[in-house]
Amino acid sequence: MKAMVLAAPGRPLVFEQRPDPLPGAGEIRVRVEACGVCRTDLHVVDGELPDINLPIVPGHEIVGIVEALGSGVSSLAPGQRVGIPWLGHTCGVCDYCRRGQENLCDAPLFTGYTRDGGFATAAIADARYAFPLGEAGDDISLAPLLCAGLIGWRSLVMAGQAETLGLYGFGAAAHIIAQVARWQGRAVYAFTRAGDTESQEFARSLGAVWAGGSDDKPPVRLDAAIIFAPAGALVPAALRAVRKGGRVVCAGIHMSDIPSFPYRWLWEERQILSVANLTRQDGIDFLRIAPQAKIVTETTRYPLEFANDALADLRAGRFDGAAVLVP
Ligand SMILES: [Zn+2]
Ligand SMILES: [Zn+2]
């Protein structure tokens, strides 16, 4: 197999040729057909997350074909198309797992972070954490659903019954969730970097009723806001945009420090929440809804060997939507 490998934080990924891995008990090996590039991959590469299992193959938006089964796997069959998300394994016995909060498991594995991911031609996955994807949709278009879509979906659920919804940072996740929110009949207000008229236009093309800079005041009070950009300064900005009792949901795994702000911006029962990881039920729910909402993902395709370029272009905001690596 071929893989793009991170040996140390801050270094470019290096191309490696490796023997095909063998799936252990309860595992599958997939032939990777496409793997999305997520902002979390940047946080891994930059060493902004703790305890990265180095060397690591990043990538946790995998669309692949099952090609080998480990012992005891009966839920999947060779030839089946599956999606492999960020949540790669949970212990099943800790307090969180037992409470139905497996996204908070004390002993999890995460694809492309603590177990090798999909910036490769093959990947090993726990069969219980691979979602059958069926026949509809092409591999490249589906890949961004597996994190940008899924974490975005969990964030949207956390936002509650918001009729007016702000999305801060209009990248891969927001461009999917804007479509879902519109399909649900909500009004989407998109916030981008000040002056980024291209992203604002992109947001309007996906149904946002308003788009502006992150410091702009939206024309209405928002019921809720989701922050996808990793900038802590957006937390007080979003608090000022939501109504009394409104929610601000932080969707990212990493954010720069949140600056201090007057308590009165939080007062009147405004809430700040964070979203961590996903549960398998989130995946089942979202993958059922995605075709109903007729989500169309905007993707930019890169050959696997150009993973470093995809990461650099994501960092610089050089494309709309999502980057996808194709072996
Ligand atoms: Zn657990
Ligand atoms: Zn991700």
GROMACS .gro file of C-alpha atoms and ligand atoms in nm:
model
  329
    1MET     CA    1   0.000   0.000   0.000
    2LYS     CA    2   0.093   0.363  -0.039
    3ALA     CA    3   0.056   0.613   0.243
    4MET     CA    4   0.129   0.976   0.326
    5VAL     CA    5   0.282   0.967   0.672
    6LEU     CA    6   0.336   1.229   0.943
    7ALA     CA    7   0.659   1.146   1.130
    8ALA     CA    8   0.671   1.455   1.352
    9PRO     CA    9   0.445   1.758   1.402
   10GLY     CA   10   0.516   2.051   1.177
   11ARG     CA   11   0.685   1.837   0.911
   12PRO     CA   12   0.544   1.767   0.565
   13LEU     CA   13   0.383   1.428   0.513
   14VAL     CA   14   0.617   1.177   0.353
   15PHE     CA   15   0.519   0.923   0.088
   16GLU     CA   16   0.576   0.563   0.200
   17GLN     CA   17   0.527   0.223   0.046
   18ARG     CA   18   0.421  -0.035   0.306
   19PRO     CA   19   0.304  -0.396   0.304
   20ASP     CA   20  -0.075  -0.428   0.303
   21PRO     CA   21  -0.193  -0.440   0.667
   22LEU     CA   22  -0.388  -0.743   0.787
   23PRO     CA   23  -0.716  -0.683   0.971
   24GLY     CA   24  -0.724  -0.817   1.327
   25ALA     CA   25  -1.024  -0.965   1.505
   26GLY     CA   26  -1.330  -0.745   1.450
   27GLU     CA   27  -1.151  -0.534   1.191
   28ILE     CA   28  -1.176  -0.479   0.817
   29ARG     CA   29  -0.931  -0.360   0.556
   30VAL     CA   30  -1.068  -0.122   0.298
   31ARG     CA   31  -0.928  -0.011  -0.034
   32VAL     CA   32  -0.947   0.365  -0.005
   33GLU     CA   33  -1.136   0.523  -0.295
   34ALA     CA   34  -1.140   0.878  -0.157
   35CYS     CA   35  -1.048   1.054   0.167
   36GLY     CA   36  -1.155   1.405   0.259
   37VAL     CA   37  -0.917   1.655   0.413
   38CYS     CA   38  -1.049   1.808   0.735
   39ARG     CA   39  -0.931   2.102   0.944
   40THR     CA   40  -0.858   1.850   1.219
   41ASP     CA   41  -0.591   1.701   0.990
   42LEU     CA   42  -0.423   2.043   1.004
   43HIS     CA   43  -0.441   2.037   1.385
   44VAL     CA   44  -0.278   1.690   1.380
   45VAL     CA   45  -0.006   1.795   1.137
   46ASP     CA   46   0.061   2.113   1.338
   47GLY     CA   47   0.084   1.916   1.666
   48GLU     CA   48  -0.205   2.113   1.819
   49LEU     CA   49  -0.367   1.798   1.958
   50PRO     CA   50  -0.215   1.594   2.243
   51ASP     CA   51  -0.085   1.235   2.225
   52ILE     CA   52  -0.073   1.189   1.848
   53ASN     CA   53   0.028   0.830   1.779
   54LEU     CA   54   0.334   0.903   1.564
   55PRO     CA   55   0.413   0.811   1.296
   56ILE     CA   56   0.053   0.848   1.182
   57VAL     CA   57  -0.135   0.837   0.853
   58PRO     CA   58  -0.390   1.124   0.881
   59GLY     CA   59  -0.735   1.127   0.723
   60HIS     CA   60  -1.074   1.044   0.874
   61GLU     CA   61  -1.323   1.097   0.594
   62ILE     CA   62  -1.267   0.766   0.420
   63VAL     CA   63  -1.480   0.616   0.148
   64GLY     CA   64  -1.355   0.269   0.067
   65ILE     CA   65  -1.439  -0.080  -0.047
   66VAL     CA   66  -1.413  -0.365   0.201
   67GLU     CA   67  -1.146  -0.601   0.074
   68ALA     CA   68  -1.053  -0.817   0.374
   69LEU     CA   69  -1.231  -0.922   0.692
   70GLY     CA   70  -1.073  -1.005   1.025
   71SER     CA   71  -1.207  -1.290   1.233
   72GLY     CA   72  -1.556  -1.249   1.375
   73VAL     CA   73  -1.675  -0.985   1.127
   74SER     CA   74  -2.017  -1.078   0.987
   75SER     CA   75  -2.183  -0.736   0.953
   76LEU     CA   76  -1.989  -0.640   0.639
   77ALA     CA   77  -1.889  -0.825   0.325
   78PRO     CA   78  -1.601  -0.790   0.078
   79GLY     CA   79  -1.694  -0.554  -0.206
   80GLN     CA   80  -1.924  -0.343   0.010
   81ARG     CA   81  -1.872   0.035   0.010
   82VAL     CA   82  -1.827   0.186   0.355
   83GLY     CA   83  -1.747   0.519   0.515
   84ILE     CA   84  -1.496   0.539   0.799
   85PRO     CA   85  -1.529   0.841   1.027
   86TRP     CA   86  -1.322   1.011   1.298
   87LEU     CA   87  -1.453   0.790   1.579
   88GLY     CA   88  -1.259   0.469   1.517
   89HIS     CA   89  -1.326   0.269   1.833
   90THR     CA   90  -1.476   0.301   2.180
   91CYS     CA   91  -1.432   0.080   2.485
   92GLY     CA   92  -1.800   0.005   2.543
   93VAL     CA   93  -1.755  -0.028   2.920
   94CYS     CA   94  -1.663   0.316   3.058
   95ASP     CA   95  -1.928   0.536   3.223
   96TYR     CA   96  -1.969   0.744   2.907
   97CYS     CA   97  -2.010   0.447   2.677
   98ARG     CA   98  -2.266   0.299   2.915
   99ARG     CA   99  -2.459   0.628   2.926
  100GLY     CA  100  -2.489   0.640   2.547
  101GLN     CA  101  -2.221   0.909   2.523
  102GLU     CA  102  -1.965   0.706   2.332
  103ASN     CA  103  -1.840   1.027   2.174
  104LEU     CA  104  -1.688   1.102   2.518
  105CYS     CA  105  -1.542   0.752   2.574
  106ASP     CA  106  -1.244   0.740   2.812
  107ALA     CA  107  -1.049   0.499   2.591
  108PRO     CA  108  -1.134   0.577   2.229
  109LEU     CA  109  -0.937   0.548   1.907
  110PHE     CA  110  -0.963   0.820   1.645
  111THR     CA  111  -0.900   0.759   1.278
  112GLY     CA  112  -0.601   0.949   1.144
  113TYR     CA  113  -0.498   1.062   1.494
  114THR     CA  114  -0.447   0.763   1.724
  115ARG     CA  115  -0.493   0.496   1.455
  116ASP     CA  116  -0.384   0.519   1.093
  117GLY     CA  117  -0.631   0.688   0.861
  118GLY     CA  118  -0.713   0.732   0.497
  119PHE     CA  119  -0.433   0.935   0.339
  120ALA     CA  120  -0.338   0.600   0.189
  121THR     CA  121  -0.451   0.336  -0.056
  122ALA     CA  122  -0.563   0.101   0.225
  123ALA     CA  123  -0.683   0.141   0.582
  124ILE     CA  124  -0.774  -0.083   0.874
  125ALA     CA  125  -1.093  -0.004   1.067
  126ASP     CA  126  -1.301  -0.148   1.347
  127ALA     CA  127  -1.595  -0.303   1.158
  128ARG     CA  128  -1.844  -0.165   1.411
  129TYR     CA  129  -1.740   0.192   1.325
  130ALA     CA  130  -1.769   0.163   0.947
  131PHE     CA  131  -2.094   0.287   0.794
  132PRO     CA  132  -2.236   0.106   0.489
  133LEU     CA  133  -2.279   0.375   0.222
  134GLY     CA  134  -2.490   0.194  -0.037
  135GLU     CA  135  -2.463   0.258  -0.410
  136ALA     CA  136  -2.591   0.615  -0.447
  137GLY     CA  137  -2.348   0.903  -0.481
  138ASP     CA  138  -1.989   0.909  -0.598
  139ASP     CA  139  -1.697   0.844  -0.365
  140ILE     CA  140  -1.549   1.194  -0.385
  141SER     CA  141  -1.877   1.372  -0.312
  142LEU     CA  142  -1.953   1.146  -0.017
  143ALA     CA  143  -1.614   1.175   0.157
  144PRO     CA  144  -1.673   1.519   0.319
  145LEU     CA  145  -1.995   1.393   0.475
  146LEU     CA  146  -1.793   1.165   0.703
  147CYS     CA  147  -1.658   1.441   0.925
  148ALA     CA  148  -1.755   1.786   0.801
  149GLY     CA  149  -2.108   1.655   0.753
  150LEU     CA  150  -2.125   1.437   1.064
  151ILE     CA  151  -1.973   1.679   1.316
  152GLY     CA  152  -2.171   1.956   1.151
  153TRP     CA  153  -2.486   1.750   1.197
  154ARG     CA  154  -2.415   1.690   1.565
  155SER     CA  155  -2.354   2.064   1.605
  156LEU     CA  156  -2.680   2.145   1.429
  157VAL     CA  157  -2.871   1.912   1.663
  158MET     CA  158  -2.698   2.082   1.961
  159ALA     CA  159  -2.811   2.421   1.826
  160GLY     CA  160  -3.169   2.317   1.902
  161GLN     CA  161  -3.484   2.447   1.735
  162ALA     CA  162  -3.318   2.758   1.596
  163GLU     CA  163  -3.512   2.926   1.316
  164THR     CA  164  -3.239   3.180   1.259
  165LEU     CA  165  -2.899   3.012   1.257
  166GLY     CA  166  -2.557   3.173   1.227
  167LEU     CA  167  -2.264   2.976   1.080
  168TYR     CA  168  -1.920   3.118   1.157
  169GLY     CA  169  -1.655   3.003   0.913
  170PHE     CA  170  -1.793   2.892   0.580
  171GLY     CA  171  -1.574   2.593   0.495
  172ALA     CA  172  -1.644   2.225   0.441
  173ALA     CA  173  -1.876   2.174   0.740
  174ALA     CA  174  -2.077   2.494   0.700
  175HIS     CA  175  -2.131   2.439   0.328
  176ILE     CA  176  -2.295   2.103   0.408
  177ILE     CA  177  -2.487   2.213   0.715
  178ALA     CA  178  -2.622   2.526   0.543
  179GLN     CA  179  -2.793   2.292   0.295
  180VAL     CA  180  -2.938   2.074   0.571
  181ALA     CA  181  -3.056   2.377   0.771
  182ARG     CA  182  -3.223   2.528   0.466
  183TRP     CA  183  -3.390   2.195   0.389
  184GLN     CA  184  -3.523   2.198   0.748
  185GLY     CA  185  -3.672   2.541   0.686
  186ARG     CA  186  -3.425   2.745   0.891
  187ALA     CA  187  -3.278   3.078   0.783
  188VAL     CA  188  -2.898   3.064   0.759
  189TYR     CA  189  -2.674   3.365   0.827
  190ALA     CA  190  -2.317   3.303   0.711
  191PHE     CA  191  -2.016   3.475   0.868
  192THR     CA  192  -1.676   3.468   0.698
  193ARG     CA  193  -1.346   3.653   0.737
  194ALA     CA  194  -1.410   4.025   0.689
  195GLY     CA  195  -1.388   4.108   0.320
  196ASP     CA  196  -1.403   3.746   0.198
  197THR     CA  197  -1.671   3.827  -0.059
  198GLU     CA  198  -1.601   3.504  -0.250
  199SER     CA  199  -1.697   3.284   0.048
  200GLN     CA  200  -1.995   3.509   0.119
  201GLU     CA  201  -2.113   3.464  -0.240
  202PHE     CA  202  -2.059   3.087  -0.205
  203ALA     CA  203  -2.274   3.088   0.111
  204ARG     CA  204  -2.554   3.277  -0.064
  205SER     CA  205  -2.540   3.031  -0.355
  206LEU     CA  206  -2.612   2.753  -0.102
  207GLY     CA  207  -2.917   2.929   0.035
  208ALA     CA  208  -2.785   3.160   0.309
  209VAL     CA  209  -3.029   3.451   0.342
  210TRP     CA  210  -2.746   3.680   0.451
  211ALA     CA  211  -2.366   3.665   0.444
  212GLY     CA  212  -2.116   3.905   0.593
  213GLY     CA  213  -1.796   3.944   0.792
  214SER     CA  214  -1.759   3.789   1.137
  215ASP     CA  215  -1.772   4.133   1.303
  216ASP     CA  216  -2.081   4.241   1.110
  217LYS     CA  217  -2.413   4.263   1.285
  218PRO     CA  218  -2.667   4.033   1.122
  219PRO     CA  219  -3.002   4.193   1.030
  220VAL     CA  220  -3.188   3.981   1.290
  221ARG     CA  221  -3.109   3.837   1.632
  222LEU     CA  222  -2.997   3.477   1.589
  223ASP     CA  223  -3.157   3.190   1.779
  224ALA     CA  224  -2.829   3.000   1.768
  225ALA     CA  225  -2.485   3.010   1.612
  226ILE     CA  226  -2.237   2.736   1.525
  227ILE     CA  227  -1.868   2.825   1.515
  228PHE     CA  228  -1.670   2.612   1.271
  229ALA     CA  229  -1.365   2.838   1.240
  230PRO     CA  230  -1.092   2.767   1.500
  231ALA     CA  231  -1.082   3.127   1.624
  232GLY     CA  232  -1.168   3.188   1.989
  233ALA     CA  233  -1.249   3.553   1.921
  234LEU     CA  234  -1.562   3.434   1.741
  235VAL     CA  235  -1.716   3.314   2.070
  236PRO     CA  236  -1.787   3.662   2.211
  237ALA     CA  237  -1.876   3.782   1.860
  238ALA     CA  238  -2.137   3.507   1.827
  239LEU     CA  239  -2.270   3.566   2.179
  240ARG     CA  240  -2.341   3.925   2.082
  241ALA     CA  241  -2.533   3.808   1.776
  242VAL     CA  242  -2.764   3.559   1.953
  243ARG     CA  243  -3.087   3.649   2.129
  244LYS     CA  244  -3.171   3.598   2.496
  245GLY     CA  245  -3.163   3.225   2.566
  246GLY     CA  246  -2.967   3.167   2.246
  247ARG     CA  247  -2.693   2.909   2.201
  248VAL     CA  248  -2.342   2.929   2.068
  249VAL     CA  249  -2.209   2.588   1.964
  250CYS     CA  250  -1.832   2.545   1.920
  251ALA     CA  251  -1.791   2.267   1.664
  252GLY     CA  252  -1.413   2.243   1.638
  253ILE     CA  253  -1.170   2.015   1.819
  254HIS     CA  254  -0.923   2.299   1.869
  255MET     CA  255  -0.962   2.674   1.897
  256SER     CA  256  -0.735   2.965   1.977
  257ASP     CA  257  -0.792   3.115   2.323
  258ILE     CA  258  -1.124   3.283   2.384
  259PRO     CA  259  -1.067   3.647   2.480
  260SER     CA  260  -1.231   3.771   2.800
  261PHE     CA  261  -1.560   3.953   2.759
  262PRO     CA  262  -1.820   4.120   2.981
  263TYR     CA  263  -2.050   3.881   3.163
  264ARG     CA  264  -2.353   4.067   3.031
  265TRP     CA  265  -2.284   3.921   2.684
  266LEU     CA  266  -2.348   3.574   2.830
  267TRP     CA  267  -2.622   3.680   3.067
  268GLU     CA  268  -2.992   3.631   2.992
  269GLU     CA  269  -2.944   3.256   2.965
  270ARG     CA  270  -2.725   3.251   2.661
  271GLN     CA  271  -2.526   2.927   2.643
  272ILE     CA  272  -2.189   2.823   2.509
  273LEU     CA  273  -2.152   2.452   2.423
  274SER     CA  274  -1.880   2.245   2.263
  275VAL     CA  275  -1.921   1.942   2.039
  276ALA     CA  276  -1.682   1.652   2.073
  277ASN     CA  277  -1.654   1.372   1.819
  278LEU     CA  278  -1.963   1.177   1.714
  279THR     CA  279  -2.163   0.873   1.808
  280ARG     CA  280  -2.247   0.593   1.568
  281GLN     CA  281  -2.611   0.699   1.596
  282ASP     CA  282  -2.513   1.046   1.465
  283GLY     CA  283  -2.369   0.871   1.162
  284ILE     CA  284  -2.677   0.659   1.104
  285ASP     CA  285  -2.907   0.962   1.142
  286PHE     CA  286  -2.706   1.194   0.923
  287LEU     CA  287  -2.636   0.945   0.643
  288ARG     CA  288  -3.011   0.881   0.625
  289ILE     CA  289  -3.089   1.253   0.606
  290ALA     CA  290  -2.813   1.352   0.361
  291PRO     CA  291  -2.983   1.212   0.048
  292GLN     CA  292  -3.324   1.348   0.156
  293ALA     CA  293  -3.175   1.695   0.195
  294LYS     CA  294  -3.012   1.647  -0.148
  295ILE     CA  295  -2.678   1.769  -0.019
  296VAL     CA  296  -2.438   1.860  -0.295
  297THR     CA  297  -2.077   1.883  -0.179
  298GLU     CA  298  -1.832   2.116  -0.349
  299THR     CA  299  -1.502   1.931  -0.372
  300THR     CA  300  -1.151   1.994  -0.500
  301ARG     CA  301  -0.970   1.675  -0.588
  302TYR     CA  302  -0.600   1.606  -0.524
  303PRO     CA  303  -0.399   1.292  -0.603
  304LEU     CA  304  -0.291   1.116  -0.280
  305GLU     CA  305   0.074   1.214  -0.332
  306PHE     CA  306  -0.034   1.581  -0.326
  307ALA     CA  307  -0.171   1.563   0.029
  308ASN     CA  308   0.069   1.837   0.145
  309ASP     CA  309  -0.069   2.071  -0.123
  310ALA     CA  310  -0.424   1.994  -0.016
  311LEU     CA  311  -0.335   2.078   0.346
  312ALA     CA  312  -0.159   2.400   0.241
  313ASP     CA  313  -0.454   2.506   0.026
  314LEU     CA  314  -0.696   2.433   0.311
  315ARG     CA  315  -0.484   2.642   0.547
  316ALA     CA  316  -0.479   2.930   0.300
  317GLY     CA  317  -0.850   2.903   0.217
  318ARG     CA  318  -0.773   2.852  -0.153
  319PHE     CA  319  -1.087   2.652  -0.237
  320ASP     CA  320  -1.457   2.653  -0.152
  321GLY     CA  321  -1.603   2.343   0.012
  322ALA     CA  322  -1.378   2.046   0.080
  323ALA     CA  323  -1.053   1.895  -0.050
  324VAL     CA  324  -1.058   1.522  -0.124
  325LEU     CA  325  -0.757   1.296  -0.182
  326VAL     CA  326  -0.789   1.026  -0.442
  327PRO     CA  327  -0.534   0.740  -0.459
  328ZN      ZN  328  -1.578   0.402   2.663
  329ZN      ZN  329  -1.270   1.606   1.078
   0.00000   0.00000   0.00000
